[in-house]
Amino acid sequence: NELQKYQLFRFWPETGQLKALGALVESPHGNKVRVFPDGKEAVFYGRPLEASGSSGAGFYILDLASGRTRPLPGIQPAANPGFAPVPLAVGPEGRSVLTTVSAGDLRRVVAIPRDGTAPGRTLLTLTLSPWYLDSSPDGEIYLDQADRPLDVLRFPVSGGTPERLASSVVETATWLLGGLQLPDGRMLLPSMISGRSRILIARPGKPPAPLVETEEETSVPLALLGEREVALLLGSGVNRSVAIVSIRDGRIARRLKGARGGSIVSLASSPDGKTLYYVAAGQVWMLSAQDGEPRRLRRWVSGRQDLFVRSLQLQAAGAVSAMRPGNGVVASQGLHPVWVSCIALPRRPRGL
């Protein structure tokens, strides 16, 4: 839409009419919306149009006539929706919604009643994560499965045989954010252990180990704060927040409540480590590394999920700008900005 958000629209081919609906989806990847056979309602993964820009996404039922939405409670997708498609389908009878949920290292395909009056019923269990899901009128279920482990390789600029430094098993599409190299040469890697996200720390030639000894999930994106601390995501669902962790001993130094519950898909820090920048719900936010109230900088005008934010020390030291060739913010689908650094642009940058 005009705010560069992925909004749902209804289109009538016979008349060319296009009607905006009060629903936003996280990204265009996968089947984030499915219509029930009676044509009266649709299910989508996202948030109502009027919801807070930093609020977390969820499953909603959309009334196509009135435009009203209602949440489908008690279910969270197995995949990290910021980076992977959320499998979503309508049951063959039109009375249920099909999706996947985590069960340790397994994935369960569940059917949730359309009216939300009962918990999900398990239809089958999978060993790998599906990206897409569908059903046929006779009750058959169609899905795919994806397995993409993460390897960190090193090779000379001149070419040659790559050396594998570390490997991990990750949630499908989490590898888009990759890992983070520390100043001492060690690596931070995302991983899945017993169905829970874990950030591992690894040294070349040594087996990786969890960075933080905690029962809570630790996950990407990552950002380096100086040489002693790293920012990561801690927890899950509405309780997920940014945490600052000591690199030396894995101790959680502090939790940043200002970023709690948001679907953060990119994270970066200022050169002095005092400020964090993150992308959530299509917006660029600024937050003190000591916590506080986040401040929205501007609309995010790119269709990608990772945003390079740079600190440009020009006339105003520490001013924050985004690289803007033409009309779009420079972004990359698979390169994660691990810090905010100085760059040279061919023309005067525009401040955020």
mmCIF file of N, CA, C and O in Angstrom, residues 193-271:
data_model
loop_
_atom_site.group_PDB
_atom_site.id
_atom_site.type_symbol
_atom_site.label_atom_id
_atom_site.label_comp_id
_atom_site.label_asym_id
_atom_site.label_seq_id
_atom_site.Cartn_x
_atom_site.Cartn_y
_atom_site.Cartn_z
ATOM 1 N N ILE A 193 17.904 -27.074 18.800
ATOM 2 C CA ILE A 193 18.207 -28.180 19.696
ATOM 3 C C ILE A 193 16.936 -28.556 20.432
ATOM 4 O O ILE A 193 16.364 -27.738 21.153
ATOM 5 N N SER A 194 16.480 -29.790 20.215
ATOM 6 C CA SER A 194 15.242 -30.267 20.842
ATOM 7 C C SER A 194 14.077 -29.341 20.551
ATOM 8 O O SER A 194 13.244 -29.054 21.419
ATOM 9 N N GLY A 195 14.033 -28.857 19.321
ATOM 10 C CA GLY A 195 12.920 -28.022 18.890
ATOM 11 C C GLY A 195 12.963 -26.600 19.380
ATOM 12 O O GLY A 195 11.987 -25.856 19.214
ATOM 13 N N ARG A 196 14.059 -26.162 19.962
ATOM 14 C CA ARG A 196 14.165 -24.805 20.491
ATOM 15 C C ARG A 196 15.343 -24.095 19.838
ATOM 16 O O ARG A 196 16.409 -24.688 19.630
ATOM 17 N N SER A 197 15.164 -22.820 19.545
ATOM 18 C CA SER A 197 16.231 -22.036 18.933
ATOM 19 C C SER A 197 17.345 -21.789 19.941
ATOM 20 O O SER A 197 17.085 -21.439 21.097
ATOM 21 N N ARG A 198 18.574 -21.975 19.481
ATOM 22 C CA ARG A 198 19.734 -21.749 20.330
ATOM 23 C C ARG A 198 20.811 -21.041 19.524
ATOM 24 O O ARG A 198 21.074 -21.393 18.372
ATOM 25 N N ILE A 199 21.456 -20.052 20.127
ATOM 26 C CA ILE A 199 22.642 -19.449 19.539
ATOM 27 C C ILE A 199 23.852 -20.203 20.067
ATOM 28 O O ILE A 199 24.056 -20.309 21.281
ATOM 29 N N LEU A 200 24.645 -20.749 19.127
ATOM 30 C CA LEU A 200 25.839 -21.506 19.496
ATOM 31 C C LEU A 200 27.076 -20.646 19.280
ATOM 32 O O LEU A 200 27.104 -19.774 18.417
ATOM 33 N N ILE A 201 28.110 -20.925 20.067
ATOM 34 C CA ILE A 201 29.402 -20.281 19.890
ATOM 35 C C ILE A 201 30.404 -21.354 19.515
ATOM 36 O O ILE A 201 30.438 -22.424 20.117
ATOM 37 N N ALA A 202 31.187 -21.092 18.469
ATOM 38 C CA ALA A 202 32.073 -22.126 17.942
ATOM 39 C C ALA A 202 33.415 -21.519 17.578
ATOM 40 O O ALA A 202 33.504 -20.385 17.122
ATOM 41 N N ARG A 203 34.463 -22.314 17.792
ATOM 42 C CA ARG A 203 35.810 -21.971 17.352
ATOM 43 C C ARG A 203 36.203 -22.966 16.264
ATOM 44 O O ARG A 203 35.848 -24.152 16.364
ATOM 45 N N PRO A 204 36.886 -22.520 15.197
ATOM 46 C CA PRO A 204 37.262 -23.452 14.132
ATOM 47 C C PRO A 204 37.942 -24.711 14.680
ATOM 48 O O PRO A 204 38.860 -24.644 15.486
ATOM 49 N N GLY A 205 37.413 -25.864 14.263
ATOM 50 C CA GLY A 205 37.971 -27.130 14.696
ATOM 51 C C GLY A 205 37.435 -27.638 16.010
ATOM 52 O O GLY A 205 37.797 -28.736 16.443
ATOM 53 N N LYS A 206 36.570 -26.890 16.679
ATOM 54 C CA LYS A 206 36.009 -27.285 17.967
ATOM 55 C C LYS A 206 34.488 -27.430 17.835
ATOM 56 O O LYS A 206 33.851 -26.722 17.059
ATOM 57 N N PRO A 207 33.879 -28.350 18.583
ATOM 58 C CA PRO A 207 32.417 -28.487 18.525
ATOM 59 C C PRO A 207 31.737 -27.255 19.123
ATOM 60 O O PRO A 207 32.202 -26.708 20.128
ATOM 61 N N PRO A 208 30.643 -26.793 18.531
ATOM 62 C CA PRO A 208 29.941 -25.622 19.068
ATOM 63 C C PRO A 208 29.217 -25.950 20.362
ATOM 64 O O PRO A 208 28.880 -27.105 20.633
ATOM 65 N N ALA A 209 28.953 -24.915 21.148
ATOM 66 C CA ALA A 209 28.235 -25.055 22.413
ATOM 67 C C ALA A 209 27.297 -23.864 22.565
ATOM 68 O O ALA A 209 27.524 -22.805 21.981
ATOM 69 N N PRO A 210 26.214 -23.996 23.341
ATOM 70 C CA PRO A 210 25.306 -22.857 23.540
ATOM 71 C C PRO A 210 26.028 -21.652 24.133
ATOM 72 O O PRO A 210 26.837 -21.794 25.054
ATOM 73 N N LEU A 211 25.737 -20.484 23.604
ATOM 74 C CA LEU A 211 26.336 -19.254 24.124
ATOM 75 C C LEU A 211 25.790 -18.937 25.509
ATOM 76 O O LEU A 211 26.532 -18.550 26.405
ATOM 77 N N VAL A 212 24.462 -19.102 25.688
ATOM 78 C CA VAL A 212 23.795 -18.762 26.941
ATOM 79 C C VAL A 212 23.191 -20.024 27.543
ATOM 80 O O VAL A 212 22.467 -20.757 26.858
ATOM 81 N N GLU A 213 23.479 -20.285 28.804
ATOM 82 C CA GLU A 213 22.873 -21.416 29.508
ATOM 83 C C GLU A 213 21.533 -20.970 30.080
ATOM 84 O O GLU A 213 21.451 -20.392 31.147
ATOM 85 N N THR A 214 20.486 -21.208 29.327
ATOM 86 C CA THR A 214 19.147 -20.781 29.726
ATOM 87 C C THR A 214 18.109 -21.719 29.138
ATOM 88 O O THR A 214 18.359 -22.375 28.113
ATOM 89 N N GLU A 215 16.952 -21.798 29.779
ATOM 90 C CA GLU A 215 15.841 -22.587 29.261
ATOM 91 C C GLU A 215 15.077 -21.832 28.181
ATOM 92 O O GLU A 215 14.305 -22.421 27.433
ATOM 93 N N GLU A 216 15.275 -20.522 28.097
ATOM 94 C CA GLU A 216 14.604 -19.714 27.090
ATOM 95 C C GLU A 216 15.300 -19.869 25.739
ATOM 96 O O GLU A 216 16.484 -20.208 25.662
ATOM 97 N N GLU A 217 14.553 -19.593 24.684
ATOM 98 C CA GLU A 217 15.135 -19.654 23.351
ATOM 99 C C GLU A 217 16.020 -18.442 23.104
ATOM 100 O O GLU A 217 15.721 -17.332 23.537
ATOM 101 N N THR A 218 17.122 -18.654 22.401
ATOM 102 C CA THR A 218 17.983 -17.577 21.923
ATOM 103 C C THR A 218 18.053 -17.690 20.407
ATOM 104 O O THR A 218 18.212 -18.789 19.872
ATOM 105 N N SER A 219 17.914 -16.573 19.710
ATOM 106 C CA SER A 219 17.791 -16.654 18.252
ATOM 107 C C SER A 219 18.327 -15.407 17.571
ATOM 108 O O SER A 219 18.625 -14.393 18.214
ATOM 109 N N VAL A 220 18.477 -15.507 16.247
ATOM 110 C CA VAL A 220 18.885 -14.391 15.404
ATOM 111 C C VAL A 220 17.690 -13.463 15.194
ATOM 112 O O VAL A 220 16.540 -13.873 15.403
ATOM 113 N N PRO A 221 17.994 -12.194 14.786
ATOM 114 C CA PRO A 221 19.261 -11.618 14.337
ATOM 115 C C PRO A 221 20.208 -11.294 15.484
ATOM 116 O O PRO A 221 19.810 -11.249 16.646
ATOM 117 N N LEU A 222 21.486 -11.063 15.100
ATOM 118 C CA LEU A 222 22.551 -10.764 16.044
ATOM 119 C C LEU A 222 23.193 -9.424 15.699
ATOM 120 O O LEU A 222 23.211 -9.023 14.540
ATOM 121 N N ALA A 223 23.745 -8.766 16.712
ATOM 122 C CA ALA A 223 24.493 -7.522 16.483
ATOM 123 C C ALA A 223 25.582 -7.423 17.525
ATOM 124 O O ALA A 223 25.359 -7.694 18.714
ATOM 125 N N LEU A 224 26.769 -7.045 17.093
ATOM 126 C CA LEU A 224 27.913 -6.909 17.983
ATOM 127 C C LEU A 224 27.919 -5.524 18.616
ATOM 128 O O LEU A 224 27.780 -4.516 17.931
ATOM 129 N N LEU A 225 28.062 -5.485 19.943
ATOM 130 C CA LEU A 225 28.167 -4.228 20.678
ATOM 131 C C LEU A 225 29.595 -4.119 21.212
ATOM 132 O O LEU A 225 29.931 -4.736 22.226
ATOM 133 N N GLY A 226 30.443 -3.392 20.514
ATOM 134 C CA GLY A 226 31.838 -3.325 20.900
ATOM 135 C C GLY A 226 32.502 -4.682 20.744
ATOM 136 O O GLY A 226 32.180 -5.450 19.848
ATOM 137 N N GLU A 227 33.434 -4.998 21.640
ATOM 138 C CA GLU A 227 34.153 -6.265 21.581
ATOM 139 C C GLU A 227 33.774 -7.206 22.714
ATOM 140 O O GLU A 227 34.286 -8.322 22.782
ATOM 141 N N ARG A 228 32.850 -6.793 23.576
ATOM 142 C CA ARG A 228 32.559 -7.591 24.757
ATOM 143 C C ARG A 228 31.120 -8.095 24.831
ATOM 144 O O ARG A 228 30.844 -9.019 25.602
ATOM 145 N N GLU A 229 30.220 -7.517 24.068
ATOM 146 C CA GLU A 229 28.813 -7.893 24.190
ATOM 147 C C GLU A 229 28.192 -8.099 22.822
ATOM 148 O O GLU A 229 28.658 -7.568 21.811
ATOM 149 N N VAL A 230 27.099 -8.859 22.808
ATOM 150 C CA VAL A 230 26.348 -9.107 21.590
ATOM 151 C C VAL A 230 24.866 -8.991 21.915
ATOM 152 O O VAL A 230 24.421 -9.343 23.021
ATOM 153 N N ALA A 231 24.107 -8.458 20.974
ATOM 154 C CA ALA A 231 22.652 -8.373 21.113
ATOM 155 C C ALA A 231 22.028 -9.517 20.336
ATOM 156 O O ALA A 231 22.430 -9.822 19.210
ATOM 157 N N LEU A 232 21.028 -10.174 20.930
ATOM 158 C CA LEU A 232 20.313 -11.273 20.289
ATOM 159 C C LEU A 232 18.872 -11.255 20.773
ATOM 160 O O LEU A 232 18.485 -10.438 21.611
ATOM 161 N N LEU A 233 18.062 -12.157 20.219
ATOM 162 C CA LEU A 233 16.677 -12.277 20.659
ATOM 163 C C LEU A 233 16.574 -13.366 21.715
ATOM 164 O O LEU A 233 17.129 -14.461 21.554
ATOM 165 N N LEU A 234 15.852 -13.077 22.782
ATOM 166 C CA LEU A 234 15.700 -13.997 23.906
ATOM 167 C C LEU A 234 14.224 -14.227 24.164
ATOM 168 O O LEU A 234 13.441 -13.288 24.226
ATOM 169 N N GLY A 235 13.821 -15.498 24.318
ATOM 170 C CA GLY A 235 12.432 -15.830 24.566
ATOM 171 C C GLY A 235 11.708 -16.188 23.284
ATOM 172 O O GLY A 235 12.309 -16.340 22.222
ATOM 173 N N SER A 236 10.391 -16.295 23.371
ATOM 174 C CA SER A 236 9.579 -16.663 22.215
ATOM 175 C C SER A 236 8.217 -15.993 22.299
ATOM 176 O O SER A 236 7.780 -15.573 23.371
ATOM 177 N N GLY A 237 7.541 -15.893 21.146
ATOM 178 C CA GLY A 237 6.203 -15.311 21.102
ATOM 179 C C GLY A 237 6.175 -13.884 21.611
ATOM 180 O O GLY A 237 7.088 -13.086 21.358
ATOM 181 N N VAL A 238 5.143 -13.562 22.384
ATOM 182 C CA VAL A 238 4.984 -12.199 22.886
ATOM 183 C C VAL A 238 6.026 -11.855 23.937
ATOM 184 O O VAL A 238 6.211 -10.682 24.282
ATOM 185 N N ASN A 239 6.720 -12.867 24.461
ATOM 186 C CA ASN A 239 7.742 -12.616 25.472
ATOM 187 C C ASN A 239 9.138 -12.460 24.876
ATOM 188 O O ASN A 239 10.098 -12.280 25.615
ATOM 189 N N ARG A 240 9.254 -12.547 23.549
ATOM 190 C CA ARG A 240 10.566 -12.389 22.928
ATOM 191 C C ARG A 240 11.015 -10.933 23.036
ATOM 192 O O ARG A 240 10.253 -10.008 22.778
ATOM 193 N N SER A 241 12.275 -10.740 23.414
ATOM 194 C CA SER A 241 12.823 -9.391 23.526
ATOM 195 C C SER A 241 14.286 -9.429 23.132
ATOM 196 O O SER A 241 14.885 -10.493 22.952
ATOM 197 N N VAL A 242 14.882 -8.249 23.009
ATOM 198 C CA VAL A 242 16.314 -8.146 22.739
ATOM 199 C C VAL A 242 17.050 -8.264 24.062
ATOM 200 O O VAL A 242 16.674 -7.640 25.059
ATOM 201 N N ALA A 243 18.112 -9.075 24.076
ATOM 202 C CA ALA A 243 18.939 -9.221 25.268
ATOM 203 C C ALA A 243 20.383 -8.910 24.915
ATOM 204 O O ALA A 243 20.843 -9.187 23.803
ATOM 205 N N ILE A 244 21.097 -8.325 25.864
ATOM 206 C CA ILE A 244 22.519 -8.041 25.718
ATOM 207 C C ILE A 244 23.280 -9.097 26.515
ATOM 208 O O ILE A 244 23.043 -9.274 27.715
ATOM 209 N N VAL A 245 24.182 -9.811 25.835
ATOM 210 C CA VAL A 245 24.862 -10.960 26.425
ATOM 211 C C VAL A 245 26.371 -10.738 26.394
ATOM 212 O O VAL A 245 26.924 -10.235 25.405
ATOM 213 N N SER A 246 27.031 -11.129 27.473
ATOM 214 C CA SER A 246 28.492 -11.062 27.535
ATOM 215 C C SER A 246 29.098 -12.146 26.650
ATOM 216 O O SER A 246 28.722 -13.319 26.746
ATOM 217 N N ILE A 247 30.026 -11.763 25.784
ATOM 218 C CA ILE A 247 30.686 -12.737 24.916
ATOM 219 C C ILE A 247 31.617 -13.642 25.719
ATOM 220 O O ILE A 247 31.752 -14.830 25.427
ATOM 221 N N ARG A 248 32.217 -13.123 26.756
ATOM 222 C CA ARG A 248 33.220 -13.881 27.513
ATOM 223 C C ARG A 248 32.622 -15.073 28.236
ATOM 224 O O ARG A 248 33.146 -16.188 28.151
ATOM 225 N N ASP A 249 31.489 -14.873 28.935
ATOM 226 C CA ASP A 249 30.951 -15.959 29.748
ATOM 227 C C ASP A 249 29.493 -16.304 29.442
ATOM 228 O O ASP A 249 28.907 -17.159 30.108
ATOM 229 N N GLY A 250 28.879 -15.657 28.439
ATOM 230 C CA GLY A 250 27.501 -15.972 28.089
ATOM 231 C C GLY A 250 26.472 -15.475 29.084
ATOM 232 O O GLY A 250 25.307 -15.892 29.039
ATOM 233 N N ARG A 251 26.842 -14.585 29.973
ATOM 234 C CA ARG A 251 25.911 -14.063 30.970
ATOM 235 C C ARG A 251 24.985 -13.031 30.337
ATOM 236 O O ARG A 251 25.418 -12.194 29.544
ATOM 237 N N ILE A 252 23.693 -13.097 30.692
ATOM 238 C CA ILE A 252 22.725 -12.109 30.210
ATOM 239 C C ILE A 252 22.899 -10.835 31.029
ATOM 240 O O ILE A 252 22.582 -10.801 32.224
ATOM 241 N N ALA A 253 23.422 -9.796 30.400
ATOM 242 C CA ALA A 253 23.686 -8.545 31.106
ATOM 243 C C ALA A 253 22.391 -7.778 31.382
ATOM 244 O O ALA A 253 22.211 -7.220 32.466
ATOM 245 N N ARG A 254 21.481 -7.762 30.404
ATOM 246 C CA ARG A 254 20.217 -7.039 30.574
ATOM 247 C C ARG A 254 19.261 -7.408 29.442
ATOM 248 O O ARG A 254 19.677 -7.832 28.377
ATOM 249 N N ARG A 255 17.992 -7.237 29.710
ATOM 250 C CA ARG A 255 16.932 -7.421 28.723
ATOM 251 C C ARG A 255 16.357 -6.058 28.372
ATOM 252 O O ARG A 255 16.111 -5.246 29.269
ATOM 253 N N LEU A 256 16.135 -5.848 27.097
ATOM 254 C CA LEU A 256 15.599 -4.567 26.653
ATOM 255 C C LEU A 256 14.095 -4.708 26.473
ATOM 256 O O LEU A 256 13.612 -5.210 25.461
ATOM 257 N N LYS A 257 13.353 -4.266 27.456
ATOM 258 C CA LYS A 257 11.901 -4.410 27.430
ATOM 259 C C LYS A 257 11.259 -3.532 26.362
ATOM 260 O O LYS A 257 10.132 -3.786 25.952
ATOM 261 N N GLY A 258 11.978 -2.508 25.914
ATOM 262 C CA GLY A 258 11.408 -1.615 24.909
ATOM 263 C C GLY A 258 11.123 -2.299 23.593
ATOM 264 O O GLY A 258 10.278 -1.835 22.822
ATOM 265 N N ALA A 259 11.827 -3.403 23.308
ATOM 266 C CA ALA A 259 11.625 -4.115 22.043
ATOM 267 C C ALA A 259 10.873 -5.423 22.250
ATOM 268 O O ALA A 259 10.885 -6.301 21.391
ATOM 269 N N ARG A 260 10.190 -5.569 23.350
ATOM 270 C CA ARG A 260 9.525 -6.833 23.678
ATOM 271 C C ARG A 260 8.330 -7.092 22.769
ATOM 272 O O ARG A 260 7.527 -6.202 22.495
ATOM 273 N N GLY A 261 8.221 -8.336 22.303
ATOM 274 C CA GLY A 261 7.050 -8.787 21.562
ATOM 275 C C GLY A 261 7.037 -8.481 20.092
ATOM 276 O O GLY A 261 6.195 -8.986 19.360
ATOM 277 N N GLY A 262 7.948 -7.651 19.584
ATOM 278 C CA GLY A 262 7.942 -7.307 18.170
ATOM 279 C C GLY A 262 8.566 -8.386 17.314
ATOM 280 O O GLY A 262 9.393 -9.178 17.772
ATOM 281 N N SER A 263 8.161 -8.452 16.057
ATOM 282 C CA SER A 263 8.732 -9.408 15.099
ATOM 283 C C SER A 263 9.966 -8.767 14.465
ATOM 284 O O SER A 263 9.903 -8.176 13.392
ATOM 285 N N ILE A 264 11.097 -8.883 15.134
ATOM 286 C CA ILE A 264 12.328 -8.228 14.699
ATOM 287 C C ILE A 264 13.009 -9.090 13.655
ATOM 288 O O ILE A 264 13.310 -10.259 13.897
ATOM 289 N N VAL A 265 13.261 -8.523 12.473
ATOM 290 C CA VAL A 265 13.866 -9.280 11.379
ATOM 291 C C VAL A 265 15.254 -8.788 11.020
ATOM 292 O O VAL A 265 15.931 -9.398 10.197
ATOM 293 N N SER A 266 15.714 -7.692 11.624
ATOM 294 C CA SER A 266 17.055 -7.189 11.357
ATOM 295 C C SER A 266 17.498 -6.363 12.552
ATOM 296 O O SER A 266 16.682 -5.706 13.202
ATOM 297 N N LEU A 267 18.809 -6.417 12.844
ATOM 298 C CA LEU A 267 19.333 -5.770 14.032
ATOM 299 C C LEU A 267 20.733 -5.249 13.732
ATOM 300 O O LEU A 267 21.532 -5.926 13.081
ATOM 301 N N ALA A 268 21.016 -4.042 14.172
ATOM 302 C CA ALA A 268 22.341 -3.440 13.972
ATOM 303 C C ALA A 268 22.631 -2.531 15.153
ATOM 304 O O ALA A 268 21.734 -2.145 15.897
ATOM 305 N N SER A 269 23.913 -2.182 15.324
ATOM 306 C CA SER A 269 24.293 -1.302 16.431
ATOM 307 C C SER A 269 25.172 -0.170 15.923
ATOM 308 O O SER A 269 25.812 -0.281 14.880
ATOM 309 N N SER A 270 25.217 0.901 16.693
ATOM 310 C CA SER A 270 26.082 2.028 16.357
ATOM 311 C C SER A 270 27.529 1.658 16.664
ATOM 312 O O SER A 270 27.797 0.737 17.437
ATOM 313 N N PRO A 271 28.498 2.359 16.061
ATOM 314 C CA PRO A 271 29.913 2.022 16.290
ATOM 315 C C PRO A 271 30.318 2.065 17.762
ATOM 316 O O PRO A 271 31.183 1.304 18.184
#
